[in-house]
Amino acid sequence: AQKITQTQPGMFVQEKEAVTLDCTYDTSDPSYGLFWYKQPSSGEMIFLIYQGSYDQQNATEGRYSLNFQKARKSANLVISASQLGDSAMYFCAMREGGRGGATNKLIFGTGTLLAIQP
Amino acid sequence: NAGVTQTPKFQVLKTGQSMTLQCAQDMNHNSMYWYRQDPGMGLRLIYYSASEGTTDKGEVPNGYNVSRLNKREFSLRLESAAPSQTSVYFCASSYRDNQPQHFGDGTRLSIL
């Protein structure tokens, strides 16, 4: 069965430092997608970055990059030059594949609470 | 830029009462989803609708029903609310596979 694991319940990071949030996944489907979402204290879910299983290069979006290691089944989020506004809960999610074509159902990890310290 | 709109934002129910959570999107998305978020458990899929006229169960469908009223609207109904359904409910939509899901702001539901 597909599964997403985020082993870091919480992290403290100094402002301006880079931070890596871990995510490992388990699936037997060769076609899948990996997403990262940010949830600030206000509660909304904000899409950050996407990586497809067949993408040759690691995804990047501004200060966000995804360190995709397919053989290790990991998809870590890297935030460069962290800012106070990066303090939030971060969720890794996997698009669930299936016979007859992929669906867009997401399986979420339990999240990592990131606190940026000035 | 409304995106995904959920109503209500907050609701308190008594055990056994019924309630419908409303969701509408204005992005012409094909697929819509309902999730619940409980502390320490991330988001879990309740039901989804891949396209207008179709619905399917997710990971935790028991105690819920859904209606895909049209392409824009996807409602979630609790027929007989139970305290275990106290949660934050999120509606989301996406255009097609591999596209990110866009989420509403959530509905905080408490059942006493």
Short mmCIF file of C-alpha atoms in Angstrom, two decimals:
data_model
loop_
_atom_site.label_atom_id
_atom_site.label_comp_id
_atom_site.label_asym_id
_atom_site.label_seq_id
_atom_site.Cartn_x
_atom_site.Cartn_y
_atom_site.Cartn_z
CA ALA A 1 0.00 0.00 0.00
CA GLN A 2 1.10 3.53 -0.69
CA LYS A 3 2.47 5.41 2.28
CA ILE A 4 4.13 8.74 3.06
CA THR A 5 6.42 9.12 6.07
CA GLN A 6 7.61 12.38 7.59
CA THR A 7 9.87 11.54 10.52
CA GLN A 8 10.46 15.06 11.82
CA PRO A 9 7.52 16.20 13.97
CA GLY A 10 9.11 19.62 14.48
CA MET A 11 12.20 21.65 13.69
CA PHE A 12 13.78 24.88 14.86
CA VAL A 13 15.93 26.72 12.32
CA GLN A 14 17.73 30.05 12.47
CA GLU A 15 16.56 32.69 10.05
CA LYS A 16 18.52 32.78 6.77
CA GLU A 17 19.71 29.21 7.15
CA ALA A 18 18.73 26.49 4.69
CA VAL A 19 16.42 23.78 5.95
CA THR A 20 15.66 20.28 4.70
CA LEU A 21 12.35 18.61 5.50
CA ASP A 22 12.40 14.85 5.09
CA CYS A 23 9.84 12.77 3.22
CA THR A 24 10.01 9.12 2.27
CA TYR A 25 7.37 7.25 0.38
CA ASP A 26 6.41 3.73 -0.48
CA THR A 27 4.64 2.67 -3.63
CA SER A 28 4.84 -0.15 -6.15
CA ASP A 29 3.37 1.98 -8.91
CA PRO A 30 5.96 3.25 -11.42
CA SER A 31 3.87 6.36 -12.11
CA TYR A 32 3.34 8.70 -9.19
CA GLY A 33 3.68 12.32 -8.19
CA LEU A 34 4.97 14.00 -5.08
CA PHE A 35 3.71 17.31 -3.70
CA TRP A 36 4.65 19.59 -0.87
CA TYR A 37 2.11 21.85 0.81
CA LYS A 38 2.54 24.55 3.44
CA GLN A 39 -0.05 25.17 6.14
CA PRO A 40 0.51 28.37 8.13
CA SER A 41 -1.18 28.96 11.45
CA SER A 42 -4.09 30.56 9.62
CA GLY A 43 -4.97 27.08 8.37
CA GLU A 44 -5.03 27.26 4.59
CA MET A 45 -3.15 24.73 2.47
CA ILE A 46 -0.68 26.29 0.04
CA PHE A 47 0.84 24.29 -2.81
CA LEU A 48 4.62 24.66 -2.98
CA ILE A 49 6.20 22.23 -5.43
CA TYR A 50 5.57 19.09 -7.49
CA GLN A 51 7.83 16.25 -8.70
CA GLY A 52 6.72 13.57 -11.12
CA SER A 53 8.22 10.10 -10.92
CA TYR A 54 9.50 10.31 -14.48
CA ASP A 55 10.93 13.81 -14.20
CA GLN A 56 14.63 13.76 -14.92
CA GLN A 57 15.50 16.88 -12.96
CA ASN A 58 14.70 17.94 -9.43
CA ALA A 59 11.85 20.42 -9.25
CA THR A 60 12.56 23.99 -8.16
CA GLU A 61 10.22 26.89 -7.37
CA GLY A 62 11.95 30.02 -6.13
CA ARG A 63 13.47 29.25 -2.72
CA TYR A 64 11.95 25.77 -2.72
CA SER A 65 13.60 22.77 -4.27
CA LEU A 66 12.84 19.10 -4.08
CA ASN A 67 15.70 16.66 -3.55
CA PHE A 68 14.25 13.65 -5.35
CA GLN A 69 16.14 10.39 -4.83
CA LYS A 70 14.07 7.79 -6.59
CA ALA A 71 16.12 4.73 -5.62
CA ARG A 72 15.89 5.71 -1.95
CA LYS A 73 12.22 6.69 -2.32
CA SER A 74 12.79 10.06 -0.78
CA ALA A 75 11.52 13.51 -1.76
CA ASN A 76 12.96 16.01 0.67
CA LEU A 77 11.95 19.67 0.54
CA VAL A 78 14.80 22.16 0.73
CA ILE A 79 14.07 25.76 1.65
CA SER A 80 16.98 28.08 1.02
CA ALA A 81 17.57 31.26 3.04
CA SER A 82 14.71 30.67 5.45
CA GLN A 83 12.49 33.56 6.49
CA LEU A 84 10.27 34.13 9.52
CA GLY A 85 7.26 33.72 7.24
CA ASP A 86 8.32 30.15 6.50
CA SER A 87 7.18 29.12 9.97
CA ALA A 88 4.35 26.69 9.31
CA MET A 89 3.37 23.04 9.08
CA TYR A 90 4.69 21.34 5.95
CA PHE A 91 3.04 18.30 4.40
CA CYS A 92 4.45 15.88 1.87
CA ALA A 93 1.84 14.13 -0.28
CA MET A 94 1.85 11.48 -2.96
CA ARG A 95 -0.53 11.17 -5.86
CA GLU A 96 -1.86 7.67 -5.71
CA GLY A 97 -1.48 5.65 -8.87
CA GLY A 98 -3.75 2.83 -9.95
CA ARG A 99 -4.58 0.38 -12.67
CA GLY A 100 -5.91 1.97 -15.80
CA GLY A 101 -4.14 5.21 -15.19
CA ALA A 102 -3.22 7.45 -12.35
CA THR A 103 -5.80 9.15 -10.23
CA ASN A 104 -5.22 12.42 -8.49
CA LYS A 105 -6.04 11.18 -5.00
CA LEU A 106 -3.44 12.35 -2.52
CA ILE A 107 -1.99 10.52 0.44
CA PHE A 108 -0.54 12.90 3.03
CA GLY A 109 2.20 12.50 5.59
CA THR A 110 1.68 13.63 9.17
CA GLY A 111 3.57 16.85 8.63
CA THR A 112 6.58 18.69 10.03
CA LEU A 113 6.15 21.84 12.10
CA LEU A 114 8.87 24.30 11.14
CA ALA A 115 9.70 27.21 13.40
CA ILE A 116 12.09 29.87 12.11
CA GLN A 117 13.93 31.74 14.85
CA PRO A 118 15.21 35.30 14.38
CA ASN B 1 -9.82 35.21 -7.39
CA ALA B 2 -12.21 33.19 -5.23
CA GLY B 3 -10.67 29.76 -6.00
CA VAL B 4 -12.25 27.16 -3.71
CA THR B 5 -14.91 28.46 -1.35
CA GLN B 6 -16.15 26.48 1.63
CA THR B 7 -19.12 27.28 3.82
CA PRO B 8 -19.52 27.48 6.72
CA LYS B 9 -16.12 28.26 8.26
CA PHE B 10 -17.16 27.10 11.71
CA GLN B 11 -19.97 24.93 13.01
CA VAL B 12 -20.94 23.28 16.28
CA LEU B 13 -23.38 20.37 16.20
CA LYS B 14 -24.96 18.10 18.72
CA THR B 15 -24.53 14.35 18.36
CA GLY B 16 -27.14 13.00 15.95
CA GLN B 17 -27.72 16.24 14.07
CA SER B 18 -27.24 16.40 10.32
CA MET B 19 -25.18 18.92 8.40
CA THR B 20 -24.09 19.65 4.84
CA LEU B 21 -20.76 21.29 4.11
CA GLN B 22 -20.72 23.23 0.88
CA CYS B 23 -17.84 23.63 -1.54
CA ALA B 24 -17.65 25.54 -4.81
CA GLN B 25 -14.77 26.22 -7.18
CA ASP B 26 -14.59 28.75 -9.99
CA MET B 27 -11.49 27.43 -11.76
CA ASN B 28 -13.28 25.07 -14.16
CA HIS B 29 -11.60 22.12 -12.47
CA ASN B 30 -12.76 18.60 -13.26
CA SER B 31 -11.91 16.87 -10.00
CA MET B 32 -13.00 17.74 -6.48
CA TYR B 33 -12.12 16.24 -3.09
CA TRP B 34 -13.10 16.25 0.55
CA TYR B 35 -10.48 15.69 3.26
CA ARG B 36 -10.51 15.74 7.02
CA GLN B 37 -7.57 16.87 9.11
CA ASP B 38 -7.11 15.53 12.63
CA PRO B 39 -4.20 16.33 14.96
CA GLY B 40 -1.15 14.21 14.27
CA MET B 41 -2.72 12.40 11.32
CA GLY B 42 -2.32 14.72 8.36
CA LEU B 43 -5.13 14.96 5.82
CA ARG B 44 -7.18 11.94 4.93
CA LEU B 45 -9.38 11.64 1.86
CA ILE B 46 -13.07 11.12 2.58
CA TYR B 47 -14.59 11.18 -0.92
CA TYR B 48 -13.62 12.48 -4.29
CA SER B 49 -15.24 13.21 -7.63
CA ALA B 50 -13.06 12.73 -10.70
CA SER B 51 -15.57 14.48 -12.92
CA GLU B 52 -19.10 15.79 -12.91
CA GLY B 53 -21.52 12.96 -12.22
CA THR B 54 -19.05 10.61 -10.58
CA THR B 55 -18.06 10.10 -6.95
CA ASP B 56 -15.88 7.55 -5.22
CA LYS B 57 -14.84 6.64 -1.70
CA GLY B 58 -11.54 7.66 -0.23
CA GLU B 59 -9.75 6.39 2.85
CA VAL B 60 -12.36 7.31 5.49
CA PRO B 61 -15.84 7.47 3.91
CA ASN B 62 -17.92 5.96 6.72
CA GLY B 63 -20.52 8.34 8.12
CA TYR B 64 -20.43 10.68 5.13
CA ASN B 65 -22.19 11.15 1.83
CA VAL B 66 -21.34 13.44 -1.05
CA SER B 67 -23.07 15.04 -4.01
CA ARG B 68 -21.39 16.45 -7.09
CA LEU B 69 -24.18 18.87 -7.89
CA ASN B 70 -22.52 20.24 -11.03
CA LYS B 71 -18.99 20.91 -12.20
CA ARG B 72 -18.56 23.73 -9.69
CA GLU B 73 -20.09 22.30 -6.53
CA PHE B 74 -19.29 19.30 -4.34
CA SER B 75 -21.08 18.92 -1.01
CA LEU B 76 -20.33 16.71 1.99
CA ARG B 77 -23.16 15.55 4.24
CA LEU B 78 -23.08 14.15 7.74
CA GLU B 79 -26.42 12.40 8.25
CA SER B 80 -26.03 11.72 11.98
CA ALA B 81 -23.03 13.53 13.42
CA ALA B 82 -20.81 11.77 15.94
CA PRO B 83 -18.11 13.23 18.22
CA SER B 84 -15.49 11.25 16.23
CA GLN B 85 -16.30 13.47 13.26
CA THR B 86 -15.01 16.55 15.05
CA SER B 87 -12.31 17.73 12.69
CA VAL B 88 -11.26 20.35 10.19
CA TYR B 89 -12.70 19.61 6.76
CA PHE B 90 -11.01 20.71 3.57
CA CYS B 91 -12.41 20.78 0.08
CA ALA B 92 -9.98 20.78 -2.85
CA SER B 93 -10.11 20.77 -6.62
CA SER B 94 -7.74 20.07 -9.50
CA TYR B 95 -7.93 20.38 -13.26
CA ARG B 96 -6.52 16.96 -14.08
CA ASP B 97 -3.88 14.44 -13.09
CA ASN B 98 -0.48 15.78 -12.10
CA GLN B 99 -1.92 19.18 -11.41
CA PRO B 100 -1.76 20.46 -7.84
CA GLN B 101 -4.91 20.47 -5.80
CA HIS B 102 -6.18 23.86 -4.69
CA PHE B 103 -7.68 23.91 -1.23
CA GLY B 104 -10.40 25.90 0.42
CA ASP B 105 -9.81 27.56 3.78
CA GLY B 106 -11.41 24.70 5.70
CA THR B 107 -14.43 24.20 7.93
CA ARG B 108 -13.89 23.68 11.65
CA LEU B 109 -16.59 21.30 12.81
CA SER B 110 -17.15 20.41 16.47
CA ILE B 111 -19.63 17.77 17.51
CA LEU B 112 -20.65 17.69 21.13
#
